[in-house]
Short mmCIF file of C-alpha atoms and ligand atoms in Angstrom, two decimals:
data_model
loop_
_atom_site.label_atom_id
_atom_site.label_comp_id
_atom_site.label_asym_id
_atom_site.label_seq_id
_atom_site.Cartn_x
_atom_site.Cartn_y
_atom_site.Cartn_z
CA UNK A 1247 116.04 116.35 111.06
CA UNK A 1248 114.40 114.26 108.33
CA UNK A 1249 111.10 112.48 108.86
CA UNK A 1250 111.13 108.97 107.44
CA UNK A 1251 108.26 106.50 107.23
CA UNK A 1252 109.38 102.88 107.25
CA UNK A 1253 107.26 99.78 106.69
CA UNK A 1254 108.18 96.19 107.60
CA UNK A 1255 106.26 93.28 106.04
CA UNK A 1256 104.95 90.13 107.70
CA UNK A 1257 107.96 87.88 107.10
CA UNK A 1258 110.27 90.57 108.56
CA UNK A 1259 108.47 90.31 111.92
CA UNK A 1260 107.55 86.61 111.81
CA UNK A 1261 108.99 85.73 115.24
CA UNK A 1262 110.49 87.31 118.36
CA UNK A 1263 114.04 87.23 116.99
CA UNK A 1264 112.99 88.99 113.78
CA UNK A 1265 111.07 91.59 115.78
CA UNK A 1266 114.25 92.31 117.75
CA UNK A 1267 116.14 92.52 114.45
CA UNK A 1268 113.62 95.03 113.06
CA UNK A 1269 113.88 97.03 116.30
CA UNK A 1270 117.67 97.24 115.77
CA UNK A 1271 117.14 98.33 112.16
CA UNK A 1272 114.79 101.10 113.33
CA UNK A 1273 117.17 102.14 116.11
CA UNK A 1274 120.02 102.57 113.58
CA UNK A 1275 117.96 105.02 111.50
CA UNK A 1276 116.91 106.84 114.68
CA UNK A 1277 120.54 107.07 115.85
CA UNK A 1278 121.40 108.73 112.52
CA UNK A 1279 119.15 111.60 113.64
CA UNK A 1280 115.90 110.90 111.82
CA UNK A 1281 112.35 111.25 113.09
CA UNK A 1282 110.66 107.90 112.54
CA UNK A 1283 107.17 106.59 111.90
CA UNK A 1284 107.10 102.82 111.40
CA UNK A 1285 104.20 100.92 109.83
CA UNK A 1286 104.07 97.26 110.63
CA UNK A 1287 102.32 94.19 109.13
CA UNK A 1288 101.00 91.22 111.09
CA UNK A 1289 103.54 88.52 112.03
CA UNK A 1290 104.14 85.87 109.32
CA UNK A 1291 100.94 84.05 108.40
CA UNK A 1292 98.81 85.65 111.12
CA UNK A 1293 96.27 87.22 108.75
CA UNK A 1294 95.79 83.91 106.86
CA UNK A 1295 95.34 82.09 110.17
CA UNK A 1296 92.78 84.59 111.45
CA UNK A 1297 90.80 84.28 108.20
CA UNK A 1298 90.89 80.50 108.52
CA UNK A 1299 89.65 80.71 112.10
CA UNK A 1300 86.66 82.81 111.07
CA UNK A 1301 85.79 80.48 108.18
CA UNK A 1302 86.06 77.48 110.51
CA UNK A 1303 83.33 79.05 112.60
CA UNK A 1304 81.03 79.75 109.65
CA UNK A 1305 81.03 79.75 105.86
CA UNK A 1306 79.98 83.42 105.72
CA UNK A 1307 81.61 85.41 108.52
CA UNK A 1308 80.13 88.84 109.17
CA UNK A 1309 82.23 91.42 107.34
CA UNK A 1310 82.37 94.00 110.15
CA UNK A 1311 83.48 91.48 112.75
CA UNK A 1312 85.96 89.91 110.33
CA UNK A 1313 87.70 93.27 109.89
CA UNK A 1314 88.00 93.76 113.66
CA UNK A 1315 89.40 90.23 113.91
CA UNK A 1316 91.98 90.78 111.13
CA UNK A 1317 93.07 94.13 112.54
CA UNK A 1318 94.28 92.39 115.71
CA UNK A 1319 97.21 90.86 113.77
CA UNK A 1320 98.82 94.26 113.30
CA UNK A 1321 98.01 95.27 116.90
CA UNK A 1322 100.06 92.29 118.14
CA UNK A 1323 103.11 93.07 115.96
CA UNK A 1324 103.05 96.82 116.61
CA UNK A 1325 102.92 96.40 120.38
CA UNK A 1326 105.66 93.75 120.37
CA UNK A 1327 107.86 96.05 118.32
CA UNK A 1328 107.28 98.95 120.71
CA UNK A 1329 108.09 96.61 123.62
CA UNK A 1330 111.33 95.55 121.87
CA UNK A 1331 112.40 99.17 121.24
CA UNK A 1332 111.63 100.23 124.80
CA UNK A 1333 113.61 97.28 126.17
CA UNK A 1334 116.58 98.60 124.14
CA UNK A 1335 116.22 102.01 125.79
CA UNK A 1336 114.42 103.80 122.93
CA UNK A 1337 111.28 105.89 123.43
CA UNK A 1338 108.59 104.25 121.31
CA UNK A 1339 104.81 104.11 121.22
CA UNK A 1340 102.44 101.87 119.28
CA UNK A 1341 99.26 103.31 117.76
CA UNK A 1342 96.33 101.50 116.13
CA UNK A 1343 95.17 102.75 112.72
CA UNK A 1344 92.35 104.60 114.47
CA UNK A 1345 94.74 106.31 116.92
CA UNK A 1346 96.97 107.27 114.00
CA UNK A 1347 93.99 109.01 112.38
CA UNK A 1348 93.55 106.73 109.34
CA UNK A 1349 89.98 107.51 108.27
CA UNK A 1350 88.36 105.19 105.74
CA UNK A 1351 85.05 104.52 104.05
CA UNK A 1352 82.94 101.65 105.36
CA UNK A 1353 83.75 99.01 102.70
CA UNK A 1354 84.85 96.27 105.05
CA UNK A 1355 87.81 94.15 103.83
CA UNK A 1356 88.63 96.66 101.06
CA UNK A 1357 88.25 100.05 102.68
CA UNK A 1358 89.69 103.14 101.02
CA UNK A 1359 91.56 105.79 102.97
CA UNK A 1360 89.52 109.02 102.83
CA UNK A 1361 91.92 111.17 104.83
CA UNK A 1362 94.54 111.02 107.50
CA UNK A 1363 94.36 113.17 110.59
CA UNK A 1364 97.92 112.83 111.93
CA UNK A 1365 97.48 114.92 115.12
CA UNK A 1366 98.40 112.15 117.55
CA UNK A 1367 101.33 110.94 115.43
CA UNK A 1368 102.73 114.48 115.26
CA UNK A 1369 102.27 114.92 119.02
CA UNK A 1370 104.24 111.75 119.76
CA UNK A 1371 106.96 112.71 117.28
CA UNK A 1372 107.28 116.04 119.05
CA UNK A 1373 107.66 114.19 122.33
CA UNK A 1374 110.69 112.50 120.77
CA UNK A 1375 109.07 109.10 120.27
CA UNK A 1376 109.47 106.51 117.56
CA UNK A 1377 105.86 106.01 116.44
CA UNK A 1378 104.84 102.47 115.49
CA UNK A 1379 101.58 102.33 113.52
CA UNK A 1380 99.53 99.15 112.95
CA UNK A 1381 99.27 98.82 109.16
CA UNK A 1382 96.35 97.64 107.00
CA UNK A 1383 93.63 99.19 109.19
CA UNK A 1384 91.60 102.34 109.64
CA UNK A 1385 88.40 103.60 111.17
CA UNK A 1386 85.11 104.83 109.73
CA UNK A 1387 83.16 107.89 110.77
CA UNK A 1388 81.04 105.56 112.91
CA UNK A 1389 84.23 104.40 114.69
CA UNK A 1390 84.10 100.94 113.12
CA UNK A 1391 87.43 99.27 112.40
CA UNK A 1392 88.14 98.53 108.73
CA UNK A 1393 90.91 96.79 106.82
CA UNK A 1394 92.34 97.96 103.51
CA UNK A 1395 92.57 94.67 101.60
CA UNK A 1396 95.37 92.09 101.55
CA UNK A 1397 98.83 93.63 101.38
CA UNK A 1398 97.33 96.93 102.60
CA UNK A 1399 100.14 97.91 104.97
CA UNK A 1400 102.10 99.25 101.97
CA UNK A 1401 99.18 101.63 101.37
CA UNK A 1402 99.12 102.71 105.04
CA UNK A 1403 102.84 103.49 104.84
CA UNK A 1404 102.74 105.59 101.67
CA UNK A 1405 99.55 107.39 102.77
CA UNK A 1406 101.14 108.29 106.12
CA UNK A 1407 104.33 109.43 104.39
CA UNK A 1408 102.24 111.74 102.20
CA UNK A 1409 100.14 113.06 105.12
CA UNK A 1410 103.23 113.71 107.25
CA UNK A 1411 105.19 115.18 104.30
CA UNK A 1412 107.94 112.68 105.00
CA UNK A 1413 111.18 112.78 103.05
CA UNK A 1414 110.55 109.27 101.75
CA UNK A 1415 108.71 106.03 102.39
CA UNK A 1416 110.93 103.01 102.94
CA UNK A 1417 109.42 99.56 102.38
CA UNK A 1418 111.48 96.82 104.05
CA UNK A 1419 110.70 93.29 102.95
CA UNK A 1420 112.19 89.81 102.49
CA UNK A 1421 113.95 90.52 99.16
CA UNK A 1422 116.57 93.19 98.42
CA UNK A 1423 114.43 95.35 96.14
CA UNK A 1424 112.43 95.21 92.92
CA UNK A 1425 113.86 92.69 90.48
CA UNK A 1426 113.44 92.02 86.75
CA UNK A 1427 111.25 89.06 87.83
CA UNK A 1428 110.27 87.40 91.11
CA UNK A 1429 113.73 86.42 92.45
CA UNK A 1430 112.20 83.37 94.15
CA UNK A 1431 111.28 81.98 90.75
CA UNK A 1432 114.14 83.37 88.65
CA UNK A 1433 117.44 83.24 90.57
CA UNK A 1434 119.19 85.14 87.72
CA UNK A 1435 116.76 88.07 88.01
CA UNK A 1436 118.56 91.38 88.45
CA UNK A 1437 117.82 93.96 91.09
CA UNK A 1438 116.79 97.30 89.59
CA UNK A 1439 118.46 100.30 91.22
CA UNK A 1440 115.52 102.50 90.22
CA UNK A 1441 112.17 102.26 88.52
CA UNK A 1442 109.49 104.82 87.58
CA UNK A 1443 106.04 104.85 89.16
CA UNK A 1444 104.38 103.96 85.87
CA UNK A 1445 106.43 100.80 85.32
CA UNK A 1446 106.15 99.81 88.98
CA UNK A 1447 102.39 100.26 88.91
CA UNK A 1448 102.05 97.92 85.92
CA UNK A 1449 104.40 95.40 87.57
CA UNK A 1450 102.48 95.50 90.86
CA UNK A 1451 99.06 95.37 89.18
CA UNK A 1452 100.12 92.37 87.08
CA UNK A 1453 101.38 90.23 89.94
CA UNK A 1454 104.71 91.47 91.42
CA UNK A 1455 103.53 91.54 95.00
CA UNK A 1456 106.66 93.21 96.35
CA UNK A 1457 104.62 96.48 96.29
CA UNK A 1458 100.86 96.87 96.51
CA UNK A 1459 99.51 98.72 93.44
CA UNK A 1460 97.45 101.15 95.53
CA UNK A 1461 100.58 102.22 97.39
CA UNK A 1462 102.41 102.86 94.09
CA UNK A 1463 99.43 104.83 92.79
CA UNK A 1464 99.48 107.05 95.88
CA UNK A 1465 103.23 107.51 95.58
CA UNK A 1466 102.84 108.64 91.99
CA UNK A 1467 99.93 110.94 92.76
CA UNK A 1468 101.83 112.77 95.50
CA UNK A 1469 105.31 112.26 94.09
CA UNK A 1470 106.49 110.42 97.22
CA UNK A 1471 109.76 108.55 96.64
CA UNK A 1472 109.51 104.89 97.74
CA UNK A 1473 112.59 102.91 98.68
CA UNK A 1474 112.26 99.10 98.61
CA UNK A 1475 114.97 97.16 100.44
CA UNK A 1476 115.63 94.13 102.63
CA UNK A 1477 115.02 94.15 106.36
CA UNK A 1478 117.64 91.40 106.74
CA UNK A 1479 120.64 92.85 104.87
CA UNK A 1480 122.08 96.30 104.29
CA UNK A 1481 122.51 96.05 100.52
CA UNK A 1482 121.15 98.91 98.44
CA UNK A 1483 117.54 98.51 97.34
CA UNK A 1484 115.38 99.99 94.58
CA UNK A 1485 114.18 103.58 94.39
CA UNK A 1486 110.69 104.04 92.93
CA UNK A 1487 110.37 107.65 91.87
CA UNK A 1488 109.23 110.06 89.20
CA UNK A 1489 112.53 110.70 87.47
CA UNK A 1490 113.26 107.17 86.33
CA UNK A 1491 110.44 106.82 83.82
CA UNK A 1492 111.81 109.81 81.90
CA UNK A 1493 114.73 107.68 80.78
CA UNK A 1494 113.74 106.04 77.54
CA UNK A 1495 115.40 102.66 77.46
CA UNK A 1496 115.05 100.59 74.38
CA UNK A 1497 114.37 97.56 76.48
CA UNK A 1498 111.76 95.65 78.43
CA UNK A 1499 112.34 96.11 82.17
CA UNK A 1500 110.68 93.20 83.92
CA UNK A 1501 108.38 90.17 83.72
CA UNK A 1502 105.45 89.70 86.10
CA UNK A 1503 103.08 86.80 86.59
CA UNK A 1504 99.80 86.14 88.31
CA UNK A 1505 98.24 82.72 88.88
CA UNK A 1506 94.88 84.07 89.96
CA UNK A 1507 93.01 84.15 86.65
CA UNK A 1508 89.75 82.52 85.56
CA UNK A 1509 87.94 82.99 82.28
CA UNK A 1510 84.29 83.01 81.26
CA UNK A 1511 83.20 82.80 77.62
CA UNK A 1512 79.64 83.56 76.62
CA UNK A 1513 79.31 81.61 73.36
CA UNK A 1514 77.01 82.58 70.49
CA UNK A 1515 75.96 86.03 71.66
CA UNK A 1516 73.70 88.03 69.31
CA UNK A 1517 75.73 91.06 68.14
CA UNK A 1518 73.47 94.03 68.86
CA UNK A 1519 73.75 97.23 70.91
CA UNK A 1520 73.25 96.87 74.66
CA UNK A 1521 74.41 93.26 75.00
CA UNK A 1522 77.76 94.05 76.68
CA UNK A 1523 76.04 96.38 79.13
CA UNK A 1524 73.42 93.71 79.87
CA UNK A 1525 76.19 91.29 80.85
CA UNK A 1526 78.64 93.58 82.66
CA UNK A 1527 76.25 95.79 84.60
CA UNK A 1528 74.96 92.99 86.88
CA UNK A 1529 78.54 91.78 87.38
CA UNK A 1530 79.56 95.26 88.53
CA UNK A 1531 76.53 95.40 90.83
CA UNK A 1532 77.60 92.08 92.34
CA UNK A 1533 80.99 93.69 93.14
CA UNK A 1534 82.93 91.47 90.72
CA UNK A 1535 85.95 93.11 89.05
CA UNK A 1536 86.45 92.20 85.44
CA UNK A 1537 89.97 92.28 84.07
CA UNK A 1538 90.38 91.46 80.40
CA UNK A 1539 87.43 91.60 77.98
CA UNK A 1540 87.64 90.30 74.43
CA UNK A 1541 84.83 90.23 71.90
CA UNK A 1542 85.38 88.33 68.68
CA UNK A 1543 84.44 89.82 65.30
CA UNK A 1544 80.93 88.65 64.62
CA UNK A 1545 79.98 86.19 61.93
CA UNK A 1546 76.36 86.49 60.78
CA UNK A 1547 75.66 88.73 63.77
CA UNK A 1548 76.73 86.10 66.30
CA UNK A 1549 79.83 86.63 68.44
CA UNK A 1550 81.68 85.20 71.48
CA UNK A 1551 82.38 87.38 74.50
CA UNK A 1552 85.24 86.39 76.81
CA UNK A 1553 86.34 88.02 80.05
CA UNK A 1554 88.52 87.19 83.03
CA UNK A 1555 87.91 87.44 86.78
CA UNK A 1556 89.86 86.45 89.90
CA UNK A 1557 89.52 82.70 90.62
CA UNK A 1558 87.69 83.36 93.88
CA UNK A 1559 84.99 85.27 91.95
CA UNK A 1560 84.40 82.63 89.26
CA UNK A 1561 81.45 80.79 90.84
CA UNK A 1562 79.73 84.02 91.80
CA UNK A 1563 80.30 85.45 88.29
CA UNK A 1564 78.91 82.30 86.61
CA UNK A 1565 75.80 82.51 88.80
CA UNK A 1566 75.27 86.09 87.59
CA UNK A 1567 76.09 85.51 83.92
CA UNK A 1568 74.34 82.20 83.18
CA UNK A 1569 70.75 83.47 83.51
CA UNK A 1570 71.60 86.64 81.53
CA UNK A 1571 73.20 84.57 78.77
CA UNK A 1572 70.02 82.53 78.54
CA UNK A 1573 67.81 85.60 78.47
CA UNK A 1574 69.72 87.27 75.63
CA UNK A 1575 69.71 84.09 73.57
CA UNK A 1576 73.40 83.12 73.88
CA UNK A 1577 74.24 79.48 73.17
CA UNK A 1578 76.17 78.69 76.38
CA UNK A 1579 78.58 79.88 79.09
CA UNK A 1580 81.94 78.17 79.47
CA UNK A 1581 84.32 78.61 82.45
CA UNK A 1582 88.04 77.91 82.76
CA UNK A 1583 89.53 78.23 86.24
CA UNK A 1584 93.06 77.05 85.51
CA UNK A 1585 94.65 80.09 83.92
CA UNK A 1586 97.36 82.57 84.71
CA UNK A 1587 98.90 85.59 83.09
CA UNK A 1588 102.39 86.59 82.21
CA UNK A 1589 103.34 90.18 81.37
CA UNK A 1590 106.37 91.92 79.90
CA UNK A 1591 106.68 95.53 81.06
CA UNK A 1592 108.80 98.54 80.14
CA UNK A 1593 108.41 102.16 79.08
CA UNK A 1594 111.05 101.45 76.40
CA UNK A 1595 108.44 99.30 74.65
CA UNK A 1596 106.28 102.35 73.98
CA UNK A 1597 105.83 102.89 70.25
CA UNK A 1598 108.64 100.41 69.56
CA UNK A 1599 107.71 97.60 67.19
CA UNK A 1600 108.89 94.04 67.66
CA UNK A 1601 108.25 93.40 71.36
CA UNK A 1602 104.94 91.61 70.86
CA UNK A 1603 106.38 89.30 68.20
CA UNK A 1604 109.37 88.55 70.42
CA UNK A 1605 107.03 87.60 73.25
CA UNK A 1606 104.75 85.43 71.12
CA UNK A 1607 107.63 83.57 69.43
CA UNK A 1608 109.36 82.89 72.75
CA UNK A 1609 106.13 81.40 74.11
CA UNK A 1610 105.49 79.36 70.96
CA UNK A 1611 109.03 77.95 71.02
CA UNK A 1612 108.21 76.63 74.51
CA UNK A 1613 104.96 75.16 73.16
CA UNK A 1614 102.88 77.52 75.30
CA UNK A 1615 99.43 78.28 73.93
CA UNK A 1616 98.09 81.84 74.29
CA UNK A 1617 94.39 82.12 75.20
CA UNK A 1618 94.06 85.91 75.30
CA UNK A 1619 96.31 88.92 74.78
CA UNK A 1620 95.97 92.38 76.32
CA UNK A 1621 98.25 95.38 76.14
CA UNK A 1622 98.81 98.84 77.55
CA UNK A 1623 101.33 101.32 76.11
CA UNK A 1624 104.08 99.83 78.26
CA UNK A 1625 102.89 96.23 78.81
CA UNK A 1626 102.00 93.09 76.89
CA UNK A 1627 100.08 90.40 78.79
CA UNK A 1628 99.30 86.86 77.63
CA UNK A 1629 96.74 84.70 79.38
CA UNK A 1630 97.92 81.10 79.29
CA UNK A 1631 97.41 77.79 81.12
CA UNK A 1632 98.22 78.09 84.80
CA UNK A 1633 100.51 75.06 84.61
CA UNK A 1634 102.79 76.82 82.07
CA UNK A 1635 103.05 80.25 83.72
CA UNK A 1636 106.35 79.63 85.49
CA UNK A 1637 107.95 78.20 82.30
CA UNK A 1638 106.68 81.27 80.49
CA UNK A 1639 108.32 83.65 82.99
CA UNK A 1640 111.65 81.79 82.62
CA UNK A 1641 111.58 81.81 78.84
CA UNK A 1642 110.54 85.48 78.60
CA UNK A 1643 113.19 86.59 81.09
CA UNK A 1644 115.75 84.98 78.77
CA UNK A 1645 114.18 86.12 75.51
CA UNK A 1646 114.22 89.77 76.65
CA UNK A 1647 117.77 89.41 78.05
CA UNK A 1648 116.67 90.75 81.41
CA UNK A 1649 119.51 89.03 83.27
CA UNK A 1650 121.71 91.62 81.52
CA UNK A 1651 119.74 94.56 82.92
CA UNK A 1652 121.80 97.58 84.13
P1 ADP B 10 105.94 91.74 102.68
O1 ADP B 10 105.44 90.68 103.60
O2 ADP B 10 107.23 92.34 103.12
O3 ADP B 10 104.90 92.76 102.33
P2 ADP B 10 105.45 90.38 100.17
O4 ADP B 10 105.47 88.89 100.31
O5 ADP B 10 104.14 91.06 100.08
O6 ADP B 10 106.35 90.99 101.34
O7 ADP B 10 106.32 90.81 98.90
C1 ADP B 10 107.64 90.35 98.75
C2 ADP B 10 107.68 89.21 97.75
O8 ADP B 10 107.35 89.70 96.46
C3 ADP B 10 109.04 88.60 97.56
O9 ADP B 10 109.29 87.60 98.53
C4 ADP B 10 109.00 88.06 96.14
O10 ADP B 10 108.82 86.67 96.10
C5 ADP B 10 107.77 88.72 95.53
N1 ADP B 10 108.04 89.34 94.21
C6 ADP B 10 107.27 89.14 93.10
N2 ADP B 10 107.77 89.80 92.06
C7 ADP B 10 108.86 90.46 92.49
C8 ADP B 10 109.81 91.34 91.85
N3 ADP B 10 109.72 91.67 90.56
N4 ADP B 10 110.83 91.83 92.61
C9 ADP B 10 110.93 91.52 93.92
N5 ADP B 10 110.07 90.68 94.57
C10 ADP B 10 109.04 90.16 93.88
N1 LIG B 11 98.56 91.59 107.23
C1 LIG B 11 97.87 91.98 106.03
C2 LIG B 11 97.96 90.88 104.98
O1 LIG B 11 98.55 89.84 105.26
C3 LIG B 11 98.36 93.29 105.47
C4 LIG B 11 99.80 93.35 105.03
O2 LIG B 11 100.59 92.48 105.42
O3 LIG B 11 100.16 94.29 104.30
O4 LIG B 11 97.44 91.02 103.92
MG1 MG B 12 103.32 92.88 100.87
#
């Protein structure tokens, strides 16, 4: 008997009818003779609505209480799903993250899983139950409820699959798998039958929200195969696994985009040792993640330093950087909040010349100006105006002939 961990996302359980549909989906896999642990997200926009509620009460909600509040979304969906399964005659039980043994650190709203103690889950499996686990949440040593960050149910699912030594982790969502680009934006995008962890991690980290990057990272670390498919249809999905990245394809695999980019430029910075540390250390202390950093070659020992942050962090970052810029004698700080990034990804691009030029010419033919460029071995990213990001995805999907994939 195989043990399978399944996860259903928010849109798959958005209303009572969809919950019944998911219950049927689970029952089918159970009837095939599998042991099942099912991780569930909050219904539809529940998490957004709960956040809004808290911010309507006060501008700065307490972080501990906010996590307890947000965790209730997944409690509602997990109990409703267990109710649906029981009404169909299946033995099911819902467990909170705490009951499922998901132990985290105490960083509210972005807690990390430290370990999983799956005693209770194993006990219920032994009793012949389908175990429904509330995703996105855990518990600290002090028994405080935490949440794992937006989209965190994917992480719960893969972590549980690893802890339970499941055969695979199945992620059911509102699209049929991982595509060469977001299928909602590019209708011609092709579904990939398989993709390696490395490519998937770059895709997820650079905006393809079909999988959370932390979940992909965990999958890679423990070599847990992840199957992404639709909860609404039965068409074959995408297998994320270790074998795929071994295939060297002389091709880009996918395009990702992210609209959540803001840029800060510190203009006229004296070029001497210690300046970068003086700027980035206080930003790190303020808990602000920096993405891209570019320093221009200096002219007469004066340089410009540019870096990007998430839009929500821009004001906070400017408040940190402006006084430092003044104190080190920089001319000024300039902010741009209306940016986005577009990335072309593929292991086939490794050590192969020509991909960067192809990307830059495609963008220039569309009249799209590039602000910054960053690369990894298997990715090229351009930071461009937010308003042109979607055009850029369309033009790059064509330029790299991704509609002809597979
Ligand atoms: P869930 O609620 O199931 O976790 P998400 O909304 O987090 O679902 O992720 C699914 C969405 O990811 C899809 O609706 C799709 O618009 C988006 N997406 C972005 N890039 C891709 C891609 N390359 N392949 C598939 N889906 C993608
Ligand atoms: N409900 C949480 C969110 O909306 C977690 C998840 O859906 O994965 O971010
Ligand atoms: Mg998601």
